[in-house]
Amino acid sequence: MKNEVARLPRLAVLIDADNTSPQIAGGLFEEIAKFGEASVRRIYGDFSSSHLKSWAEILQKHAIDPYQQFAYTKGKNASDIALVIDAMDLLHSGRFDGFCLVSSDSDFTRLASRLREQGAEVYGFGAQKTPESFRQACRRFIYTENLIPESTSSDADSAEKPKSLKPPNAAIPFLNKAISQVESEDGWAPLGPVGQQISKLFSDFDVRTYGFGKLSSLVRKTGAFEIDEKNGPMRIRARPRASRK
């Protein structure tokens, strides 16, 4: 029917409790809501362990279903195996458009690749220490440090940017690469297409990693680009090195 409301993409959220902090729970589902509906919310781990007590206390609040995996043998991660099996079962059910894999463990690299091979979107969530192989295997990868609410920081730290954030000039190579692929003959590139291209090239690029909420603010702060806002949407191009501040 023409008047039928478009359905949001159905997403299966699979969380590796052993490699994920419960502090990100609220921010995690807010971020996932940007991509679609978290239809399935599962978390895997040994919840009989004191190590996961903090997760056990908030599962109900976020409607997360715990999948208990007892650690019978030290060094063997039954949780990872259970997560992978469930992911494949959910994939072959045909009910989901994408998967959110929440872990900093490179063991899930092949799973992410396999899911994408079958046409599913894969969104990864993990700490900045997450190996590049897993980050690049995902359609988008979001650093969990960017999902921790500011209120969890102490008053002394609240006025400062999190240590995990990178300096703005670290984003210059990524911006230059994106500009080179969408620029016109005179070197100017609309900011919108630059943002779209940089997301395609670098799955883990996020302006929040550099301490900003908007790409335009990050571009200004670098001082490495000329900016034109006189004739419509913002355009940028690389500034000659000699004229950079």
Coordinates of C-alpha atoms in Angstrom, one line a residue:
M1 CA 0.0 0.0 0.0
K2 CA 1.2 3.5 -0.8
N3 CA 0.3 4.9 2.6
E4 CA 2.1 2.1 4.5
V5 CA 4.8 3.5 6.8
A6 CA 8.3 2.4 6.0
R7 CA 9.5 -0.3 8.3
L8 CA 12.6 0.4 10.3
P9 CA 15.5 -2.0 9.7
R10 CA 15.3 -4.9 12.2
L11 CA 18.6 -5.3 14.1
A12 CA 19.9 -8.1 16.3
V13 CA 22.1 -6.8 19.1
L14 CA 24.6 -9.3 20.4
I15 CA 26.8 -8.2 23.3
D16 CA 30.0 -9.9 24.5
A17 CA 29.7 -9.1 28.3
D18 CA 33.3 -10.1 29.0
N19 CA 34.7 -7.4 26.7
T20 CA 32.1 -4.6 27.2
S21 CA 31.5 -2.2 30.0
P22 CA 28.0 -1.8 31.3
Q23 CA 28.5 1.9 31.5
I24 CA 27.8 2.1 27.7
A25 CA 24.4 0.5 27.9
G26 CA 22.3 3.6 27.7
G27 CA 24.4 5.3 25.0
L28 CA 24.6 2.0 23.1
F29 CA 20.9 1.7 22.4
E30 CA 20.6 5.4 21.7
E31 CA 23.2 5.0 19.0
I32 CA 21.6 1.8 17.6
A33 CA 18.3 3.7 17.3
K34 CA 20.0 5.8 14.6
F35 CA 20.4 2.7 12.4
G36 CA 17.1 0.8 13.1
E37 CA 15.1 -1.1 15.7
A38 CA 16.9 -3.3 18.2
S39 CA 14.5 -6.2 17.8
V40 CA 16.7 -8.7 19.6
R41 CA 18.9 -7.8 22.5
R42 CA 21.1 -10.6 23.9
I43 CA 24.2 -10.6 26.1
Y44 CA 26.5 -13.5 26.6
G45 CA 28.7 -14.3 29.6
D46 CA 29.0 -16.1 32.9
F47 CA 26.7 -14.0 35.1
S48 CA 27.4 -16.2 38.1
S49 CA 30.8 -14.4 38.2
S50 CA 31.3 -11.3 40.3
H51 CA 33.0 -9.8 37.2
L52 CA 29.7 -9.4 35.5
K53 CA 27.6 -8.3 38.5
S54 CA 27.3 -4.7 37.1
W55 CA 25.8 -6.1 33.9
A56 CA 23.3 -8.3 35.8
E57 CA 22.0 -5.3 37.6
I58 CA 20.9 -3.4 34.5
L59 CA 19.7 -6.1 32.1
Q60 CA 16.0 -5.6 32.9
K61 CA 16.3 -1.8 32.5
H62 CA 17.4 -2.2 28.9
A63 CA 15.4 -5.3 28.1
I64 CA 18.5 -7.3 27.4
D65 CA 18.1 -11.1 27.5
P66 CA 21.1 -12.8 29.3
Y67 CA 22.5 -16.0 27.8
Q68 CA 24.3 -17.7 30.6
Q69 CA 27.6 -19.5 29.7
F70 CA 29.4 -21.2 32.5
A71 CA 33.2 -21.0 32.4
Y72 CA 33.8 -24.7 33.0
T73 CA 37.3 -24.6 31.6
K74 CA 39.7 -21.7 32.2
G75 CA 40.9 -20.1 29.0
K76 CA 38.0 -21.4 26.9
N77 CA 35.4 -18.8 25.9
A78 CA 32.1 -20.5 25.6
S79 CA 30.4 -17.1 25.3
D80 CA 32.1 -16.3 22.0
I81 CA 31.0 -19.6 20.6
A82 CA 27.4 -19.2 21.7
L83 CA 27.3 -15.7 20.3
V84 CA 28.5 -16.8 16.9
I85 CA 26.1 -19.8 16.8
D86 CA 23.1 -17.5 17.6
A87 CA 24.2 -14.9 15.0
M88 CA 24.2 -17.5 12.3
D89 CA 20.8 -18.9 13.4
L90 CA 19.3 -15.4 13.4
L91 CA 20.9 -14.7 10.0
H92 CA 19.4 -17.8 8.4
S93 CA 16.0 -17.0 9.9
G94 CA 15.8 -14.2 7.4
R95 CA 14.0 -11.9 9.9
F96 CA 16.8 -9.4 10.4
D97 CA 18.3 -6.6 8.2
G98 CA 21.5 -6.2 10.3
F99 CA 23.5 -7.0 13.3
C100 CA 25.1 -5.0 16.1
L101 CA 28.2 -6.8 17.4
V102 CA 29.3 -5.3 20.7
S103 CA 32.8 -6.4 21.6
S104 CA 36.5 -5.4 21.4
D105 CA 37.6 -8.9 20.5
S106 CA 39.1 -9.6 17.1
D107 CA 37.7 -13.1 17.2
F108 CA 34.5 -11.7 15.7
T109 CA 36.2 -10.4 12.6
R110 CA 35.2 -13.5 10.5
L111 CA 31.7 -13.4 11.9
A112 CA 31.3 -9.8 10.8
S113 CA 32.6 -10.6 7.3
R114 CA 30.4 -13.6 7.0
L115 CA 27.3 -11.7 7.9
R116 CA 28.1 -9.0 5.4
E117 CA 28.7 -11.6 2.7
Q118 CA 25.1 -12.6 3.2
G119 CA 23.9 -9.0 2.6
A120 CA 23.4 -8.1 6.3
E121 CA 24.5 -4.7 7.6
V122 CA 27.0 -5.0 10.5
Y123 CA 27.6 -2.3 13.1
G124 CA 30.4 -2.9 15.5
F125 CA 30.8 -1.3 18.9
G126 CA 34.1 -1.6 20.9
A127 CA 36.8 0.2 22.7
Q128 CA 39.6 2.0 20.8
K129 CA 41.9 -0.9 21.5
T130 CA 39.8 -3.1 19.2
P131 CA 42.0 -4.5 16.4
E132 CA 41.7 -2.9 13.0
S133 CA 40.7 -6.2 11.4
F134 CA 37.4 -6.3 13.3
R135 CA 36.7 -2.5 12.9
Q136 CA 37.1 -2.7 9.1
A137 CA 35.0 -5.8 8.8
C138 CA 32.0 -3.8 10.0
R139 CA 29.8 -1.4 7.9
R140 CA 30.3 1.1 10.7
F141 CA 32.3 0.9 13.9
I142 CA 31.6 3.1 16.9
Y143 CA 34.0 3.5 19.8
T144 CA 32.3 2.7 23.0
E145 CA 34.3 5.5 24.8
N146 CA 32.1 7.9 22.8
L147 CA 29.0 6.3 24.3
I148 CA 29.8 6.8 28.0
P149 CA 27.7 9.6 29.5
E150 CA 29.6 12.6 30.8
S151 CA 27.9 12.2 34.2
T152 CA 30.0 9.1 34.8
S153 CA 33.1 11.1 35.0
S154 CA 34.2 12.8 38.2
D155 CA 33.8 16.6 38.6
A156 CA 37.5 17.1 38.2
D157 CA 37.5 15.3 34.9
S158 CA 34.2 16.7 33.5
A159 CA 35.8 19.9 32.3
E160 CA 38.3 18.0 30.2
K161 CA 37.9 15.9 27.1
P162 CA 38.2 12.1 27.6
K163 CA 41.8 10.9 27.3
S164 CA 40.6 8.5 24.5
L165 CA 39.8 11.4 22.1
K166 CA 42.4 12.1 19.4
P167 CA 43.6 15.6 18.6
P168 CA 41.7 17.3 15.7
N169 CA 44.8 17.3 13.4
A170 CA 44.7 13.5 13.5
A171 CA 41.6 13.7 11.3
I172 CA 43.3 15.7 8.5
P173 CA 44.5 12.7 6.5
F174 CA 41.0 11.2 6.5
L175 CA 39.4 14.4 5.4
N176 CA 42.0 14.9 2.7
K177 CA 41.4 11.4 1.3
A178 CA 37.6 11.9 1.2
I179 CA 37.9 15.4 -0.4
S180 CA 40.2 14.0 -3.1
Q181 CA 37.4 11.6 -4.2
V182 CA 34.5 14.1 -4.3
E183 CA 36.2 17.4 -5.2
S184 CA 35.5 19.4 -8.3
E185 CA 38.2 20.6 -10.7
D186 CA 38.9 23.7 -8.5
G187 CA 39.5 21.5 -5.4
W188 CA 36.3 22.5 -3.6
A189 CA 34.1 19.7 -2.1
P190 CA 30.7 20.0 -0.5
L191 CA 30.9 19.1 3.2
G192 CA 27.9 16.7 3.0
P193 CA 29.4 14.4 0.4
V194 CA 32.8 14.6 2.2
G195 CA 31.1 13.2 5.3
Q196 CA 29.4 10.5 3.4
Q197 CA 32.6 9.5 1.6
I198 CA 34.7 9.4 4.7
S199 CA 32.2 7.0 6.4
K200 CA 32.5 4.7 3.3
L201 CA 36.3 4.8 3.4
F202 CA 36.9 4.5 7.2
S203 CA 34.3 2.5 9.1
D204 CA 35.4 3.9 12.5
F205 CA 35.6 7.6 11.7
D206 CA 33.5 9.5 14.2
V207 CA 33.7 13.3 14.9
R208 CA 33.1 12.5 18.6
T209 CA 36.5 10.7 18.7
Y210 CA 38.1 14.2 18.1
G211 CA 35.9 15.9 20.7
F212 CA 33.2 17.4 18.4
G213 CA 29.6 16.9 17.6
K214 CA 29.6 18.1 14.0
L215 CA 32.0 17.6 11.1
S216 CA 32.0 21.3 10.3
S217 CA 33.3 22.1 13.8
L218 CA 36.1 19.6 13.4
V219 CA 37.0 21.0 10.0
R220 CA 37.3 24.5 11.4
K221 CA 39.4 23.4 14.3
T222 CA 42.0 21.7 12.2
G223 CA 42.8 25.0 10.4
A224 CA 43.9 22.9 7.4
F225 CA 41.0 23.7 5.1
E226 CA 39.6 26.7 3.3
I227 CA 35.9 27.2 3.9
D228 CA 33.2 28.7 1.6
E229 CA 29.7 29.3 2.9
K230 CA 28.7 32.2 0.7
N231 CA 27.0 30.3 -2.1
G232 CA 24.9 27.7 -0.4
P233 CA 25.9 24.7 1.6
M234 CA 29.4 24.6 3.2
R235 CA 32.3 23.7 0.9
I236 CA 35.9 23.0 1.9
R237 CA 39.2 22.4 0.2
A238 CA 42.7 21.8 1.4
R239 CA 44.6 24.9 2.5
P240 CA 48.2 25.4 1.3
R241 CA 50.5 24.2 4.0
A242 CA 52.2 27.6 4.2
S243 CA 49.0 29.4 5.1
R244 CA 47.9 26.9 7.8
K245 CA 47.8 28.2 11.4

